[in-house]
PDB file of C-alpha atoms in Angstrom:
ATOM      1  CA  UNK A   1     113.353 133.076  63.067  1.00  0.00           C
ATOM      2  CA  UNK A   2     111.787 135.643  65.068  1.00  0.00           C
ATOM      3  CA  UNK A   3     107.968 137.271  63.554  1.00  0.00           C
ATOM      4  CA  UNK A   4     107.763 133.747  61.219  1.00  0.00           C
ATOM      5  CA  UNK A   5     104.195 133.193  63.584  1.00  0.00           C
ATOM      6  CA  UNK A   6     102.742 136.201  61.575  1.00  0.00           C
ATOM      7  CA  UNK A   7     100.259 135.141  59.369  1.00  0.00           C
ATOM      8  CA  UNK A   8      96.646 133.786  58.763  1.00  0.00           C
ATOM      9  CA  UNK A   9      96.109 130.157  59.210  1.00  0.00           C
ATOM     10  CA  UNK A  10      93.023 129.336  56.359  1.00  0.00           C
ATOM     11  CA  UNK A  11      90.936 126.057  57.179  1.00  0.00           C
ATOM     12  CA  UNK A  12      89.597 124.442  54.486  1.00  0.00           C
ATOM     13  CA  UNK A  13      86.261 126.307  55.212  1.00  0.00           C
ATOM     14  CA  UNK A  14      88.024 129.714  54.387  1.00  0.00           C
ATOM     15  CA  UNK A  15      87.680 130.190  58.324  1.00  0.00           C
ATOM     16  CA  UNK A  16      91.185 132.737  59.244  1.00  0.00           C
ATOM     17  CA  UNK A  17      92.818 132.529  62.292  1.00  0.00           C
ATOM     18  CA  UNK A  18      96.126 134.541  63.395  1.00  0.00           C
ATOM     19  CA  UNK A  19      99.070 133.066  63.931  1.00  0.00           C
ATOM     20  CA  UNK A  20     100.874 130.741  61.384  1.00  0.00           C
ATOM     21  CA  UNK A  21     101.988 128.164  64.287  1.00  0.00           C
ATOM     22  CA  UNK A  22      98.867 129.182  66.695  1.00  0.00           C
ATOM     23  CA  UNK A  23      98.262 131.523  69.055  1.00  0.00           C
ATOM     24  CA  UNK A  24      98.781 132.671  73.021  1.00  0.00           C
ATOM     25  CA  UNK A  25      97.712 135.580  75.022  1.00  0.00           C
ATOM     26  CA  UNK A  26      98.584 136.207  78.814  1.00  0.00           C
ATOM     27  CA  UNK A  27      96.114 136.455  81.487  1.00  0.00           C
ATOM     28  CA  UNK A  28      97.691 137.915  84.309  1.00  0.00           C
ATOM     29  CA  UNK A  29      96.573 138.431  87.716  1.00  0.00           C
ATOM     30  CA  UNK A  30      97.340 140.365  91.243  1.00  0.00           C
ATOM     31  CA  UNK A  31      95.658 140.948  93.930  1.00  0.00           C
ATOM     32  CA  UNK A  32      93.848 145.024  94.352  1.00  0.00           C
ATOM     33  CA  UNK A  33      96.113 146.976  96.181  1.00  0.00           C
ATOM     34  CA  UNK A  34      92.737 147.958  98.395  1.00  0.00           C
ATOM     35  CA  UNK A  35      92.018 146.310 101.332  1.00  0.00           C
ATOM     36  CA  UNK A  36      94.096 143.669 103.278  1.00  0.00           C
ATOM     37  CA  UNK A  37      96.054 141.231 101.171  1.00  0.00           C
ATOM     38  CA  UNK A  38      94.020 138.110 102.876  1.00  0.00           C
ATOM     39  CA  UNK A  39      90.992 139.695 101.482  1.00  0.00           C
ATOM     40  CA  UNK A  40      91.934 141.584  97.637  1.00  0.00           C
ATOM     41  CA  UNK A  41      89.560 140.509  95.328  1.00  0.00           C
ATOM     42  CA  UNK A  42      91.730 139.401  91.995  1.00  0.00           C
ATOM     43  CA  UNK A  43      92.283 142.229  88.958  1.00  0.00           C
ATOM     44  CA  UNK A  44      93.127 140.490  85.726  1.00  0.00           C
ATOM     45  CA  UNK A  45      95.220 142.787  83.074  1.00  0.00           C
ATOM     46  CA  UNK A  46      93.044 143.589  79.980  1.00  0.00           C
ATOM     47  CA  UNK A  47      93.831 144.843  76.703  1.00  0.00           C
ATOM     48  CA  UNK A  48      91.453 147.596  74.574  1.00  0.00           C
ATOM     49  CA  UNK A  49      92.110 146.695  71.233  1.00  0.00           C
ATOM     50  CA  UNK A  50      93.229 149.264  68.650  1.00  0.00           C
ATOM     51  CA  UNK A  51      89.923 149.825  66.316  1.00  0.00           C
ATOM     52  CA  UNK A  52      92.220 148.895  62.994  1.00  0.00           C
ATOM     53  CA  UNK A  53      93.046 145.298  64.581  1.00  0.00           C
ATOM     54  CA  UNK A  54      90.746 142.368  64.369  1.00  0.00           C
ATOM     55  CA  UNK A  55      88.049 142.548  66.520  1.00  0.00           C
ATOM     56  CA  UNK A  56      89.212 145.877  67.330  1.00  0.00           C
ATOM     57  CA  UNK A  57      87.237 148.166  70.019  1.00  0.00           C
ATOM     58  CA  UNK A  58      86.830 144.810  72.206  1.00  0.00           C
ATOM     59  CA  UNK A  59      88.518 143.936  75.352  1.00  0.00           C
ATOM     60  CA  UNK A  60      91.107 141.020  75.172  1.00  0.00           C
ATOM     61  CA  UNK A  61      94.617 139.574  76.896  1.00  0.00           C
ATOM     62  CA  UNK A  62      97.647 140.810  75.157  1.00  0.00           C
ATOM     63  CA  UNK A  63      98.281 138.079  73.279  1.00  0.00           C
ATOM     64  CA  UNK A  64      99.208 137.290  69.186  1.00  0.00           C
ATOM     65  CA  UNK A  65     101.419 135.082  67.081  1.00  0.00           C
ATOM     66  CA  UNK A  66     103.308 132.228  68.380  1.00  0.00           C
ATOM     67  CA  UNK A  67     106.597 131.846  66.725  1.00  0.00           C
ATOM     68  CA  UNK A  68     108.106 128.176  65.411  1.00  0.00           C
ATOM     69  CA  UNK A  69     110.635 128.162  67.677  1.00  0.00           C
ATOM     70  CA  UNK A  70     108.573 129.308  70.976  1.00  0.00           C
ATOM     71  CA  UNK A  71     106.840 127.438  73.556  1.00  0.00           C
ATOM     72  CA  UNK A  72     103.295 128.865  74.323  1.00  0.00           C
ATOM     73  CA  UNK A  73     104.465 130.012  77.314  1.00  0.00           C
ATOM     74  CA  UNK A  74     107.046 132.102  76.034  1.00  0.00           C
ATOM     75  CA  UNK A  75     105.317 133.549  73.056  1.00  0.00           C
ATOM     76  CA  UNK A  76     102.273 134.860  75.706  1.00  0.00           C
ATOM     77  CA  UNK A  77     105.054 136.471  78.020  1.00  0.00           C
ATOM     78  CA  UNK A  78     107.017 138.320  74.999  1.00  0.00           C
ATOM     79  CA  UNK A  79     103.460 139.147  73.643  1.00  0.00           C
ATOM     80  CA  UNK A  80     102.836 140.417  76.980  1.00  0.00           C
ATOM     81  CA  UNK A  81     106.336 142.778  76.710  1.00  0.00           C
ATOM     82  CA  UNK A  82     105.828 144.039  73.601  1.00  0.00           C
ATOM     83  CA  UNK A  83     101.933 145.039  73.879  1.00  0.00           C
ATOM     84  CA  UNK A  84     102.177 146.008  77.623  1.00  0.00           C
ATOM     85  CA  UNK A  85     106.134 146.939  78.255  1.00  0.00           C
ATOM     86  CA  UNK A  86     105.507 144.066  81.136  1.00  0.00           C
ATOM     87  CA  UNK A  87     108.719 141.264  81.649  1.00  0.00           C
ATOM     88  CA  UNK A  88     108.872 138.125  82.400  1.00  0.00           C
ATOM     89  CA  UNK A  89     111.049 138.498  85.669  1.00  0.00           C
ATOM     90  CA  UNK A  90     107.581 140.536  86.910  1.00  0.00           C
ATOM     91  CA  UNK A  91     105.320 137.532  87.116  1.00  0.00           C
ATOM     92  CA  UNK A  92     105.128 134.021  87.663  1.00  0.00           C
ATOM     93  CA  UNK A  93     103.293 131.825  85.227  1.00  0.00           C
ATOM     94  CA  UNK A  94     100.943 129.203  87.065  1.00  0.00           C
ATOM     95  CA  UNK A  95      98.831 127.439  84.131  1.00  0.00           C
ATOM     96  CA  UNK A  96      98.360 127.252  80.817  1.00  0.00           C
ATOM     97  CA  UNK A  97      95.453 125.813  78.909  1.00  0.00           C
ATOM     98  CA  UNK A  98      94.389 125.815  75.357  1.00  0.00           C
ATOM     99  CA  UNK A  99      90.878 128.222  75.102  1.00  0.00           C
ATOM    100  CA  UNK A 100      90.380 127.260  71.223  1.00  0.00           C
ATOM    101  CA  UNK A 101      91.332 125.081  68.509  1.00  0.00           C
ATOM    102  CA  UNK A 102      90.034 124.128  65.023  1.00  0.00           C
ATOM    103  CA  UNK A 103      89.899 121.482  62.633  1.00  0.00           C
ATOM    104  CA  UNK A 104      92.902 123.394  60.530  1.00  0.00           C
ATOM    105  CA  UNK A 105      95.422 122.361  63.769  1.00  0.00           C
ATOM    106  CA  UNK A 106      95.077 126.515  64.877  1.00  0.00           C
ATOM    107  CA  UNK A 107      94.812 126.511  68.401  1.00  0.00           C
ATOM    108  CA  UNK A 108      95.273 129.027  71.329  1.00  0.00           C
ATOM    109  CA  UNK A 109      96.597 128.866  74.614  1.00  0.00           C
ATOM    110  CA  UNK A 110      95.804 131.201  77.847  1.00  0.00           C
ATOM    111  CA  UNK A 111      99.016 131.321  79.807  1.00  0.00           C
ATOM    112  CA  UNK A 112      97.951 132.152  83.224  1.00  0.00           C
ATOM    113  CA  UNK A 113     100.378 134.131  85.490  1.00  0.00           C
ATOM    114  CA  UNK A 114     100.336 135.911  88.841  1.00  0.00           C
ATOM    115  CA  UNK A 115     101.967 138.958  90.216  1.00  0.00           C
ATOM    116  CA  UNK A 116     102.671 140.399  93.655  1.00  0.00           C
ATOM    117  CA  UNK A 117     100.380 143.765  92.332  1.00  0.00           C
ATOM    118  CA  UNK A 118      98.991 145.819  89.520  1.00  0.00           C
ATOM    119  CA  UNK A 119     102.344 146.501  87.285  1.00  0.00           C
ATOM    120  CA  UNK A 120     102.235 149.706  85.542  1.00  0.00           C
ATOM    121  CA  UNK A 121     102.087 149.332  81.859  1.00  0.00           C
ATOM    122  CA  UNK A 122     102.935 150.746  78.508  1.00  0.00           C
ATOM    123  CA  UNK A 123     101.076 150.591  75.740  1.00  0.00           C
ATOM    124  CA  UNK A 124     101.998 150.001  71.813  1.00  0.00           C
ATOM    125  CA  UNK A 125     100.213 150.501  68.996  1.00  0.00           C
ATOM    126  CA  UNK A 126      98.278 147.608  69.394  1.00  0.00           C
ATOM    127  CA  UNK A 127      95.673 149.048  72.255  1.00  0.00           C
ATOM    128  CA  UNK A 128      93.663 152.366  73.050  1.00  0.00           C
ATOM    129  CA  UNK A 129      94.255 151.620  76.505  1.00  0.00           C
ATOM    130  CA  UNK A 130      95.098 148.816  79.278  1.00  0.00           C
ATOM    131  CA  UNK A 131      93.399 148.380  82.250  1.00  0.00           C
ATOM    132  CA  UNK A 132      93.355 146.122  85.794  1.00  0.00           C
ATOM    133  CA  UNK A 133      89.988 145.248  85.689  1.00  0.00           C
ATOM    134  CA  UNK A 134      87.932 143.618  88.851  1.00  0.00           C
ATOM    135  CA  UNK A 135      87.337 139.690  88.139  1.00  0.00           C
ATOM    136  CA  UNK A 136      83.782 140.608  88.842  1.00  0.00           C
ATOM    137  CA  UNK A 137      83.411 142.972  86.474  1.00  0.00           C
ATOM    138  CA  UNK A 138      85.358 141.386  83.369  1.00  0.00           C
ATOM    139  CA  UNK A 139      82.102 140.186  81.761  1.00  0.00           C
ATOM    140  CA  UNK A 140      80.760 143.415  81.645  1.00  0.00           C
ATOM    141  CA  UNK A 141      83.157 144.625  78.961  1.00  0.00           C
ATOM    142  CA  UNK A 142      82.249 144.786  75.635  1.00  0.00           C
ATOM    143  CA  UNK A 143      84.866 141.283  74.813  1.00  0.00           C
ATOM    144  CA  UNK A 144      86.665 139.853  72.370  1.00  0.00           C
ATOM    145  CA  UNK A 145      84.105 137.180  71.125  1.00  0.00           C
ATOM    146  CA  UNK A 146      86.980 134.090  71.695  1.00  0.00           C
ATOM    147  CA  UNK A 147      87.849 135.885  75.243  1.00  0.00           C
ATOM    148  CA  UNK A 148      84.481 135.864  76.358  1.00  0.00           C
ATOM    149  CA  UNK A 149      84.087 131.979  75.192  1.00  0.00           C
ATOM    150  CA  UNK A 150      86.773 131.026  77.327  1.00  0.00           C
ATOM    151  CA  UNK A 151      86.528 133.528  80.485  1.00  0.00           C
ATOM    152  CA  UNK A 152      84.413 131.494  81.956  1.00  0.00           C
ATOM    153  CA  UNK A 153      86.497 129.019  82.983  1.00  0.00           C
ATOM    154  CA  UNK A 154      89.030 130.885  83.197  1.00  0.00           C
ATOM    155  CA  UNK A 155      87.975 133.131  86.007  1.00  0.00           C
ATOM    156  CA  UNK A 156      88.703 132.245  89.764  1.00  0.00           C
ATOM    157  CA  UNK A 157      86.336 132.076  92.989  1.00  0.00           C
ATOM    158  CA  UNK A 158      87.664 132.247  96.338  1.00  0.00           C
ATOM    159  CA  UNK A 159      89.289 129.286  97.220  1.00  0.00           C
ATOM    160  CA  UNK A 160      89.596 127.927 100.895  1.00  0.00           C
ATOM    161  CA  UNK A 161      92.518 125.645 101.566  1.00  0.00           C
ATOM    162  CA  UNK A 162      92.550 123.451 104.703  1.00  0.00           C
ATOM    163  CA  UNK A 163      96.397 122.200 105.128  1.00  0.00           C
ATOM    164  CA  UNK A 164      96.649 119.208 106.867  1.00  0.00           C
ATOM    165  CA  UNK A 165      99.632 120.597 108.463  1.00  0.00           C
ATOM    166  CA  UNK A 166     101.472 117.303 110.473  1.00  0.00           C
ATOM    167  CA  UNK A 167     101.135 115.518 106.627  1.00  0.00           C
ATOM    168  CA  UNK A 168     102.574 117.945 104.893  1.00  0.00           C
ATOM    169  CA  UNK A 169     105.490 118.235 107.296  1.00  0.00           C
ATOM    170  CA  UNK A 170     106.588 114.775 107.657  1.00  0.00           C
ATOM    171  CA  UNK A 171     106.465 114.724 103.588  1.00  0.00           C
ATOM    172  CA  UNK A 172     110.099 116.271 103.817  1.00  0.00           C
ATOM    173  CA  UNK A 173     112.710 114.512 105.324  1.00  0.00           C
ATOM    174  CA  UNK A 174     114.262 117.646 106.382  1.00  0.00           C
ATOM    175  CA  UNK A 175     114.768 116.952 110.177  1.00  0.00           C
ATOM    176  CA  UNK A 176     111.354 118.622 111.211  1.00  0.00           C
ATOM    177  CA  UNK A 177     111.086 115.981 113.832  1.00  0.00           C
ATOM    178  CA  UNK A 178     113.840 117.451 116.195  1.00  0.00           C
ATOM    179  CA  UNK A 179     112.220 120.587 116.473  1.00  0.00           C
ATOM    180  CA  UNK A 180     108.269 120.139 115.332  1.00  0.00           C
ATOM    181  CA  UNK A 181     107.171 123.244 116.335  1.00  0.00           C
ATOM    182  CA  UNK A 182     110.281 125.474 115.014  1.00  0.00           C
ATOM    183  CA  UNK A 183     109.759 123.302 111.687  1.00  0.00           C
ATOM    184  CA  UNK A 184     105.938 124.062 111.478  1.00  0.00           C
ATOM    185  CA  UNK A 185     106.481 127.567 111.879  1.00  0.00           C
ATOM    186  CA  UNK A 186     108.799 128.131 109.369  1.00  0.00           C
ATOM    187  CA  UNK A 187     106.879 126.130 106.827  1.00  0.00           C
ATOM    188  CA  UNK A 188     103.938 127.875 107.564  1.00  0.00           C
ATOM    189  CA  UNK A 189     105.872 131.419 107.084  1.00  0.00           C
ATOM    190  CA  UNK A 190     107.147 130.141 103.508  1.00  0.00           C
ATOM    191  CA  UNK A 191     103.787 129.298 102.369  1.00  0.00           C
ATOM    192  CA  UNK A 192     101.990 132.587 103.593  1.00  0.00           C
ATOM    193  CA  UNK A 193     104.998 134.304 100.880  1.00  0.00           C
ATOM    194  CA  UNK A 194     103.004 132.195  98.690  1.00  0.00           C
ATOM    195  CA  UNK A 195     100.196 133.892  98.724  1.00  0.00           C
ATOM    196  CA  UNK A 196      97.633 135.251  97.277  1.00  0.00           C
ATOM    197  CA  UNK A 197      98.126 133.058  94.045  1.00  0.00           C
ATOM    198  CA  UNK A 198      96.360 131.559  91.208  1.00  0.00           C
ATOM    199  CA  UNK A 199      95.491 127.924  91.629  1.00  0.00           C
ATOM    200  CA  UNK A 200      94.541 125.346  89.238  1.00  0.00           C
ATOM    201  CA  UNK A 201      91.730 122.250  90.945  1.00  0.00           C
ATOM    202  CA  UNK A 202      91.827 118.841  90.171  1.00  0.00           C
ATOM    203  CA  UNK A 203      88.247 119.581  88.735  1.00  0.00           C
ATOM    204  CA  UNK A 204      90.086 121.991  86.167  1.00  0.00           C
ATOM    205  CA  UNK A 205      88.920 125.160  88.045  1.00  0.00           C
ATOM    206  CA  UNK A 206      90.520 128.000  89.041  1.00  0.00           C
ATOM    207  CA  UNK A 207      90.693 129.625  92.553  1.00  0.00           C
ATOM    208  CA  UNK A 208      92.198 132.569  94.126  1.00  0.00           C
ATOM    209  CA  UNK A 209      93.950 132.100  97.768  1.00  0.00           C
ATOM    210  CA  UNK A 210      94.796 134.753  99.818  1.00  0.00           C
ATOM    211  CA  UNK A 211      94.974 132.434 102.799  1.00  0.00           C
ATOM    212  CA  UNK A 212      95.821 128.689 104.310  1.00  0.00           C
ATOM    213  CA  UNK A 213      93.841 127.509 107.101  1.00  0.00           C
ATOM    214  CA  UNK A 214      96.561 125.754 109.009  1.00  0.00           C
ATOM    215  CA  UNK A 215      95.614 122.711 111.634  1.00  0.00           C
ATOM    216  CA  UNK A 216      98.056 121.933 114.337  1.00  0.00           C
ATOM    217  CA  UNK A 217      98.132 119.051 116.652  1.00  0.00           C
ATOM    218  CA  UNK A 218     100.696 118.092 119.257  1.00  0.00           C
ATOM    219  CA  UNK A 219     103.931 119.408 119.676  1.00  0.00           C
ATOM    220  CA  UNK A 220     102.920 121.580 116.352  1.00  0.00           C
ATOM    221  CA  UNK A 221     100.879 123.216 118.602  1.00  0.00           C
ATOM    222  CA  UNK A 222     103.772 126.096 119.995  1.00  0.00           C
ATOM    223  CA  UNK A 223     104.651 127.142 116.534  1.00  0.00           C
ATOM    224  CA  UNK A 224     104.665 130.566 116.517  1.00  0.00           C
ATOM    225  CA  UNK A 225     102.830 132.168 113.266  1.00  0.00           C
ATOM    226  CA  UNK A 226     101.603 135.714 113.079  1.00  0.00           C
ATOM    227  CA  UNK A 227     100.486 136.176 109.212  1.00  0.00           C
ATOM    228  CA  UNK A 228      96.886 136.725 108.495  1.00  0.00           C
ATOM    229  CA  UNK A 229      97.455 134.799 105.581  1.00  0.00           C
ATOM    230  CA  UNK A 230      97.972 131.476 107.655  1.00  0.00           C
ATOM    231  CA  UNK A 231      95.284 131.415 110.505  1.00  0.00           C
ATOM    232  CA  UNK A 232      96.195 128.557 112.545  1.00  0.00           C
ATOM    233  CA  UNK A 233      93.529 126.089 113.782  1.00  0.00           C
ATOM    234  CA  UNK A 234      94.528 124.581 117.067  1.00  0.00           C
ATOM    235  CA  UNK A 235      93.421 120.971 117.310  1.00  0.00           C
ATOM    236  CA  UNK A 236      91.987 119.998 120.840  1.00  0.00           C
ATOM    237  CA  UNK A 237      92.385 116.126 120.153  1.00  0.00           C
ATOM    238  CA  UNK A 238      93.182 114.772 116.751  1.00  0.00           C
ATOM    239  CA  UNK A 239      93.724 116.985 113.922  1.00  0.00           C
ATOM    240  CA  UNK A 240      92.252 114.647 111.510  1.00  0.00           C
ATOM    241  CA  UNK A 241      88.987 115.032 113.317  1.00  0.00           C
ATOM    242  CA  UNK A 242      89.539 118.694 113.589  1.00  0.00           C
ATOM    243  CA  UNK A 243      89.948 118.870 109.595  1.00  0.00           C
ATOM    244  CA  UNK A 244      87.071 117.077 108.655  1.00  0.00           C
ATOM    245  CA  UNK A 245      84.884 119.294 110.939  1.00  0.00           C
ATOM    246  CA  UNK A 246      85.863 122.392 109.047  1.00  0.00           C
ATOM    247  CA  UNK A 247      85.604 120.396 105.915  1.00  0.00           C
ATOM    248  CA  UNK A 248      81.927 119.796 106.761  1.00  0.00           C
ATOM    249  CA  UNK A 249      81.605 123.443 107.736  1.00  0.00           C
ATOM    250  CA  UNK A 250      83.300 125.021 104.623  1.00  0.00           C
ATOM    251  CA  UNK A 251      80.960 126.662 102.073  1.00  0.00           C
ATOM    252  CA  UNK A 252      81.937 127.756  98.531  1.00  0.00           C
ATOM    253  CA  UNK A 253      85.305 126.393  96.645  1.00  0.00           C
ATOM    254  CA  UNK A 254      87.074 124.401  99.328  1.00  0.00           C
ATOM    255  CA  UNK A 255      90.599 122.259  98.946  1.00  0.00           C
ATOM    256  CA  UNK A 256      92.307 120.223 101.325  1.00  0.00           C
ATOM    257  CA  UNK A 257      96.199 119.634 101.371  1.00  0.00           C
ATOM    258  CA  UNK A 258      97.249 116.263 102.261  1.00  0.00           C
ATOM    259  CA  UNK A 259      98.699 113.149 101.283  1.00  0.00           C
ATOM    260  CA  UNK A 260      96.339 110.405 103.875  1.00  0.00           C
ATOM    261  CA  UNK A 261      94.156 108.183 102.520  1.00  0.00           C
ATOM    262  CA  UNK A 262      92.217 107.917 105.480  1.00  0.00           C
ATOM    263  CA  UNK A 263      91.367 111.292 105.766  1.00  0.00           C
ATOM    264  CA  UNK A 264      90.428 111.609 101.982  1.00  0.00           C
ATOM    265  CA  UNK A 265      88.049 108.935 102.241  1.00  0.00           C
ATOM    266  CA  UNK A 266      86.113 110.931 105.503  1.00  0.00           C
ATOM    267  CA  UNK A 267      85.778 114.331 103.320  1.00  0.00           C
ATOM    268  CA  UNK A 268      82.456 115.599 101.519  1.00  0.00           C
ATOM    269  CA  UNK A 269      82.440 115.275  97.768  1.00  0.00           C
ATOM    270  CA  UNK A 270      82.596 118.738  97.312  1.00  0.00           C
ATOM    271  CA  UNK A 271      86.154 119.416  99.146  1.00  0.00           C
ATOM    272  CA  UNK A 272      88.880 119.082  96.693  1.00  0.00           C
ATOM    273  CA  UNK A 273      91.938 117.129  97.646  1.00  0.00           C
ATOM    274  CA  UNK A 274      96.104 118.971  97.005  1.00  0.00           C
ATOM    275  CA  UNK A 275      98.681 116.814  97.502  1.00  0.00           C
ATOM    276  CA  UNK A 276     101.529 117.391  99.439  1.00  0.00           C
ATOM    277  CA  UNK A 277     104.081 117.590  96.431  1.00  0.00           C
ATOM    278  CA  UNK A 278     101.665 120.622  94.785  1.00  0.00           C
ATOM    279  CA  UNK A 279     101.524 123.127  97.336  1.00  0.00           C
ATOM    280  CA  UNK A 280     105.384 122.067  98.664  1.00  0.00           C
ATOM    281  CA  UNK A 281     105.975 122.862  94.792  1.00  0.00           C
ATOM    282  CA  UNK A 282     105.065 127.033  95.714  1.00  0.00           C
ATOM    283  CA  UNK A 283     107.987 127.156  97.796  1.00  0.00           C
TER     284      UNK A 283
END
């Protein structure tokens, strides 16, 4: 039944946590609405909390109760409605991961979603105020001590993605080979609607991309892209070669998207490897 969440979990310690069946709050993100969209630093959707609630006068995700019949996922999106008059058809949920968990079987889980800009909001009774805050200037909030345990790896840097573009085209039998560069072009077009977008590493980071840094080799070559979010890298020779040269030039959070072995193996440590199937998986 719908509100049977509400409650205080006791440990044996006499520690209380809300939420009879756990916990979930929503983090959601969209890009600032200043400067191009290639470039928007990531605003996160924060929650002042009423001065009568727990914790209250610190900064948190709308978030409460998860009911015995919801998923984590769902409970964090109807928190999300009811605390911020935000609905689910407005965002699109990326991640989830649980932030905190006891010995009583309480846990909480950050659902992570994205949207296409800052939504306007309505608050409840539940918050003085709600605010799209800067990533880079969450942590200077006065926070919700479990919030600003978990932000950290929560948060996102700039990701760089290098798409090993031939790879990720021949991964889909869809007759790309009778017209490569027609094919190429329209994948790349899909993936720059994409972005920018919330994505979870193999490492368990987060990163924020705004843009694909597309290689093309051969016939690939006359695609015709014009979407800041997809610069196009035009390989002289081989595009493997080409790829591992930016690879070895890339600084910061770096990713590479694509499905050969070979080219895995010739990569620094530090470049993180997408397959195929994930980033195909946006579309």
């Amino acid at each position: 039944m719908r509100g049977d969440g509400d409650g205080w979990m006791i440990g044996e310690n006499g520690s209380r946590h809300w939420g009879k069946h756990g916990a979930a709050g929503l983090l959601l993100r969209a890009p600032s609405n200043s400067g191009p969209s290639d470039r928007a630093e990531p605003m996160v959707l924060l929650q002042h909390r009423a001065l009568w609630s727990h914790q209250g006068g610190t900064w948190a995700l709308p978030g409460g109760a998860r009911d015995s019949h919801e998923s984590t996922e769902h409970a964090a999106v109807r928190e999300a409605h009811e605390e911020a008059g935000i609905s689910a058809d407005q965002l699109c949920v990326r991640s989830e991961r649980v932030t905190a968990s006891v010995e009583s079987g309480w846990s909480y889980t950050t659902v992570i979603a994205d949207t296409d800009h800052p939504l306007s909001t309505v608050p409840n009774g539940e918050s003085t105020e709600l605010r799209w805050v800067p990533e880079s200037v969450v942590a200077e909030l006065p926070l919700h001590p479990g919030f600003a345990s978990s932000w950290p790896s929560l948060r996102t840097e700039p990701l760089r993605v290098l798409l090993d573009t031939a790879n990720v085209l021949g991964s889909r039998p869809n007759g790309w080979w009778k017209d490569r560069a027609g094919s190429t072009g329209a994948l790349l077009a899909s993936l720059a609607e994409t972005l920018p977008r919330t994505v979870e590493l193999p490492s368990g980071q987060y990163g924020w991309l705004t843009r694909i840094d597309a290689v093309l080799e051969g016939q690939a070559r006359d695609a015709v892209v014009d979407d800041p979010r997809i610069p196009v890298i035009v390989a002289d020779g081989s595009g493997d070669d080409t790829l591992v040269d930016h690879a070895h030039l890339a600084g910061g959070l770096t990713a590479m998207v694509t499905a050969d072995r070979g080219l895995r193996d010739r990569l620094p440590e530090s470049v993180q490897v997408l397959t195929p199937s994930v980033v195909l998986g946006w579309l």
